[in-house]
């Protein structure tokens, strides 16, 4: 895959402030972490092995490792500074180093598994549309049959209204404006929130929920179910075939 590392994840100042971002930008972020590990725990055994795609920063690794002391993790991320931050966070949290292996690169750099479950949180919207299905398929190949995958990322309606009533002219702009308004309500200066909104609209591969679900099915996942929606963000749980 050729998708580039997003520049904020290589800027030292941005990396140092990373932990502030998800809680400021993503509605219900802490609840999203809890829901994600609850969904994994339905099928990941007490001493299971979990693949974390986009593990830089270590927030979800820390959350899962502390809640499930028997789980072991392999985390992969294309940003070495973000992986370094994850390692520091896990060490400060008292997570033993032999429970977590961090791999620099894309999902192809992750071990073959097989894993009992996987997460990919706040990552897919950085991946170009044409590479999304291939990345999801690489995750699926590393999972045991029936293993859960939990994903969450930017995903908003667009275009004409569909049979389910979702979509319509201007709806994408409306949801992205709500995203910016949430940032402002979280303490982000309005001008910074406006720039972030414009950057997302211009540069990120934000698909519709229908497209996101279709990509998971194309990659070999079944029982795709949405479990989370927070303004412009949505999350799904699915099962590997």
mmCIF file of N, CA and C in Angstrom, residues 119-175:
data_model
loop_
_atom_site.group_PDB
_atom_site.id
_atom_site.type_symbol
_atom_site.label_atom_id
_atom_site.label_comp_id
_atom_site.label_asym_id
_atom_site.label_seq_id
_atom_site.Cartn_x
_atom_site.Cartn_y
_atom_site.Cartn_z
ATOM 1 N N UNK A 119 -8.563 -4.539 16.072
ATOM 2 C CA UNK A 119 -9.166 -3.215 16.044
ATOM 3 C C UNK A 119 -8.462 -2.355 15.009
ATOM 4 N N UNK A 120 -9.204 -1.390 14.490
ATOM 5 C CA UNK A 120 -8.645 -0.383 13.582
ATOM 6 C C UNK A 120 -9.428 0.901 13.847
ATOM 7 N N UNK A 121 -8.992 1.654 14.831
ATOM 8 C CA UNK A 121 -9.732 2.823 15.293
ATOM 9 C C UNK A 121 -9.101 4.118 14.781
ATOM 10 N N UNK A 122 -9.934 4.973 14.199
ATOM 11 C CA UNK A 122 -9.534 6.302 13.729
ATOM 12 C C UNK A 122 -8.373 6.229 12.747
ATOM 13 N N UNK A 123 -8.411 5.234 11.885
ATOM 14 C CA UNK A 123 -7.303 4.981 10.952
ATOM 15 C C UNK A 123 -7.754 4.925 9.502
ATOM 16 N N UNK A 124 -8.861 4.252 9.211
ATOM 17 C CA UNK A 124 -9.232 4.006 7.824
ATOM 18 C C UNK A 124 -9.441 5.294 7.031
ATOM 19 N N UNK A 125 -9.842 6.394 7.673
ATOM 20 C CA UNK A 125 -10.082 7.603 6.885
ATOM 21 C C UNK A 125 -8.780 8.207 6.349
ATOM 22 N N UNK A 126 -7.623 7.727 6.809
ATOM 23 C CA UNK A 126 -6.349 8.164 6.241
ATOM 24 C C UNK A 126 -5.936 7.326 5.029
ATOM 25 N N UNK A 127 -6.683 6.266 4.745
ATOM 26 C CA UNK A 127 -6.330 5.341 3.672
ATOM 27 C C UNK A 127 -7.116 5.700 2.412
ATOM 28 N N UNK A 128 -6.450 5.880 1.256
ATOM 29 C CA UNK A 128 -7.172 6.192 0.019
ATOM 30 C C UNK A 128 -8.253 5.159 -0.283
ATOM 31 N N UNK A 129 -9.326 5.631 -0.873
ATOM 32 C CA UNK A 129 -10.472 4.768 -1.179
ATOM 33 C C UNK A 129 -10.044 3.495 -1.916
ATOM 34 N N UNK A 130 -9.165 3.644 -2.904
ATOM 35 C CA UNK A 130 -8.812 2.488 -3.741
ATOM 36 C C UNK A 130 -7.974 1.452 -2.993
ATOM 37 N N UNK A 131 -7.449 1.787 -1.816
ATOM 38 C CA UNK A 131 -6.640 0.852 -1.044
ATOM 39 C C UNK A 131 -7.369 0.297 0.176
ATOM 40 N N UNK A 132 -8.574 0.778 0.424
ATOM 41 C CA UNK A 132 -9.284 0.432 1.655
ATOM 42 C C UNK A 132 -9.623 -1.056 1.718
ATOM 43 N N UNK A 133 -10.168 -1.614 0.632
ATOM 44 C CA UNK A 133 -10.575 -3.026 0.655
ATOM 45 C C UNK A 133 -9.363 -3.937 0.816
ATOM 46 N N UNK A 134 -8.252 -3.601 0.144
ATOM 47 C CA UNK A 134 -7.047 -4.428 0.263
ATOM 48 C C UNK A 134 -6.515 -4.416 1.687
ATOM 49 N N UNK A 135 -6.566 -3.263 2.361
ATOM 50 C CA UNK A 135 -6.104 -3.181 3.739
ATOM 51 C C UNK A 135 -7.010 -4.007 4.655
ATOM 52 N N UNK A 136 -8.321 -3.896 4.451
ATOM 53 C CA UNK A 136 -9.246 -4.684 5.258
ATOM 54 C C UNK A 136 -9.036 -6.178 5.038
ATOM 55 N N UNK A 137 -8.727 -6.565 3.798
ATOM 56 C CA UNK A 137 -8.481 -7.974 3.503
ATOM 57 C C UNK A 137 -7.209 -8.472 4.181
ATOM 58 N N UNK A 138 -6.185 -7.612 4.281
ATOM 59 C CA UNK A 138 -4.961 -8.002 4.983
ATOM 60 C C UNK A 138 -5.240 -8.237 6.462
ATOM 61 N N UNK A 139 -6.118 -7.438 7.045
ATOM 62 C CA UNK A 139 -6.501 -7.679 8.435
ATOM 63 C C UNK A 139 -7.239 -8.999 8.548
ATOM 64 N N UNK A 140 -8.191 -9.223 7.655
ATOM 65 C CA UNK A 140 -8.998 -10.453 7.703
ATOM 66 C C UNK A 140 -8.130 -11.706 7.581
ATOM 67 N N UNK A 141 -7.098 -11.663 6.734
ATOM 68 C CA UNK A 141 -6.229 -12.833 6.554
ATOM 69 C C UNK A 141 -5.507 -13.212 7.843
ATOM 70 N N UNK A 142 -5.347 -12.263 8.728
ATOM 71 C CA UNK A 142 -4.610 -12.505 9.971
ATOM 72 C C UNK A 142 -5.518 -12.939 11.125
ATOM 73 N N UNK A 143 -6.806 -13.047 10.868
ATOM 74 C CA UNK A 143 -7.758 -13.387 11.913
ATOM 75 C C UNK A 143 -8.221 -14.837 11.808
ATOM 76 N N UNK A 144 -8.492 -15.417 12.946
ATOM 77 C CA UNK A 144 -9.110 -16.743 12.968
ATOM 78 C C UNK A 144 -10.535 -16.639 12.432
ATOM 79 N N UNK A 145 -11.062 -17.719 11.852
ATOM 80 C CA UNK A 145 -12.464 -17.689 11.412
ATOM 81 C C UNK A 145 -13.392 -17.323 12.567
ATOM 82 N N UNK A 146 -14.271 -16.363 12.320
ATOM 83 C CA UNK A 146 -15.204 -15.923 13.333
ATOM 84 C C UNK A 146 -14.674 -14.868 14.269
ATOM 85 N N UNK A 147 -13.395 -14.506 14.142
ATOM 86 C CA UNK A 147 -12.808 -13.494 15.028
ATOM 87 C C UNK A 147 -13.397 -12.129 14.724
ATOM 88 N N UNK A 148 -13.576 -11.290 15.757
ATOM 89 C CA UNK A 148 -14.169 -9.974 15.538
ATOM 90 C C UNK A 148 -13.154 -8.920 15.107
ATOM 91 N N UNK A 149 -13.620 -8.016 14.267
ATOM 92 C CA UNK A 149 -12.885 -6.800 13.928
ATOM 93 C C UNK A 149 -13.747 -5.619 14.342
ATOM 94 N N UNK A 150 -13.154 -4.663 15.065
ATOM 95 C CA UNK A 150 -13.843 -3.439 15.451
ATOM 96 C C UNK A 150 -13.158 -2.271 14.752
ATOM 97 N N UNK A 151 -13.933 -1.504 13.998
ATOM 98 C CA UNK A 151 -13.400 -0.345 13.286
ATOM 99 C C UNK A 151 -14.234 0.880 13.641
ATOM 100 N N UNK A 152 -13.605 2.053 13.624
ATOM 101 C CA UNK A 152 -14.317 3.318 13.790
ATOM 102 C C UNK A 152 -13.505 4.406 13.115
ATOM 103 N N UNK A 153 -14.184 5.269 12.381
ATOM 104 C CA UNK A 153 -13.498 6.328 11.651
ATOM 105 C C UNK A 153 -14.530 7.316 11.126
ATOM 106 N N UNK A 154 -14.057 8.370 10.484
ATOM 107 C CA UNK A 154 -14.949 9.329 9.848
ATOM 108 C C UNK A 154 -15.732 8.645 8.730
ATOM 109 N N UNK A 155 -17.035 8.835 8.723
ATOM 110 C CA UNK A 155 -17.895 8.215 7.716
ATOM 111 C C UNK A 155 -19.199 8.998 7.688
ATOM 112 N N UNK A 156 -19.477 9.688 6.583
ATOM 113 C CA UNK A 156 -20.664 10.547 6.533
ATOM 114 C C UNK A 156 -21.413 10.349 5.222
ATOM 115 N N UNK A 157 -22.701 10.619 5.276
ATOM 116 C CA UNK A 157 -23.551 10.478 4.105
ATOM 117 C C UNK A 157 -23.198 11.532 3.063
ATOM 118 N N UNK A 158 -23.577 11.229 1.825
ATOM 119 C CA UNK A 158 -23.297 12.159 0.736
ATOM 120 C C UNK A 158 -24.243 11.839 -0.406
ATOM 121 N N UNK A 159 -24.495 12.824 -1.258
ATOM 122 C CA UNK A 159 -25.251 12.578 -2.467
ATOM 123 C C UNK A 159 -26.747 12.530 -2.239
ATOM 124 N N UNK A 160 -27.447 11.886 -3.173
ATOM 125 C CA UNK A 160 -28.902 11.834 -3.146
ATOM 126 C C UNK A 160 -29.386 10.965 -2.006
ATOM 127 N N UNK A 161 -30.567 11.256 -1.526
ATOM 128 C CA UNK A 161 -31.151 10.479 -0.453
ATOM 129 C C UNK A 161 -31.442 9.069 -0.931
ATOM 130 N N UNK A 162 -31.052 8.089 -0.128
ATOM 131 C CA UNK A 162 -31.249 6.696 -0.471
ATOM 132 C C UNK A 162 -32.522 6.149 0.113
ATOM 133 N N UNK A 163 -32.806 4.846 -0.123
ATOM 134 C CA UNK A 163 -34.035 4.237 0.382
ATOM 135 C C UNK A 163 -34.120 4.206 1.891
ATOM 136 N N UNK A 164 -32.979 4.294 2.575
ATOM 137 C CA UNK A 164 -33.005 4.280 4.034
ATOM 138 C C UNK A 164 -33.167 5.678 4.621
ATOM 139 N N UNK A 165 -33.317 6.672 3.738
ATOM 140 C CA UNK A 165 -33.529 8.035 4.211
ATOM 141 C C UNK A 165 -32.256 8.771 4.544
ATOM 142 N N UNK A 166 -31.088 8.139 4.331
ATOM 143 C CA UNK A 166 -29.826 8.797 4.668
ATOM 144 C C UNK A 166 -29.252 9.437 3.430
ATOM 145 N N UNK A 167 -28.623 10.558 3.612
ATOM 146 C CA UNK A 167 -28.005 11.240 2.493
ATOM 147 C C UNK A 167 -28.740 12.520 2.168
ATOM 148 N N UNK A 168 -28.513 13.030 0.971
ATOM 149 C CA UNK A 168 -29.158 14.260 0.569
ATOM 150 C C UNK A 168 -28.139 15.361 0.374
ATOM 151 N N UNK A 169 -28.475 16.286 -0.497
ATOM 152 C CA UNK A 169 -27.568 17.375 -0.836
ATOM 153 C C UNK A 169 -27.185 18.157 0.411
ATOM 154 N N UNK A 170 -25.908 18.384 0.562
ATOM 155 C CA UNK A 170 -25.419 19.177 1.668
ATOM 156 C C UNK A 170 -25.249 18.442 2.970
ATOM 157 N N UNK A 171 -25.638 17.163 3.030
ATOM 158 C CA UNK A 171 -25.554 16.469 4.315
ATOM 159 C C UNK A 171 -24.113 16.253 4.752
ATOM 160 N N UNK A 172 -23.222 15.992 3.818
ATOM 161 C CA UNK A 172 -21.813 15.827 4.185
ATOM 162 C C UNK A 172 -21.280 17.110 4.828
ATOM 163 N N UNK A 173 -21.582 18.251 4.220
ATOM 164 C CA UNK A 173 -21.138 19.524 4.790
ATOM 165 C C UNK A 173 -21.729 19.731 6.182
ATOM 166 N N UNK A 174 -22.986 19.331 6.359
ATOM 167 C CA UNK A 174 -23.630 19.503 7.655
ATOM 168 C C UNK A 174 -22.920 18.692 8.722
ATOM 169 N N UNK A 175 -22.604 17.406 8.430
ATOM 170 C CA UNK A 175 -21.953 16.572 9.443
ATOM 171 C C UNK A 175 -20.538 17.047 9.740
#
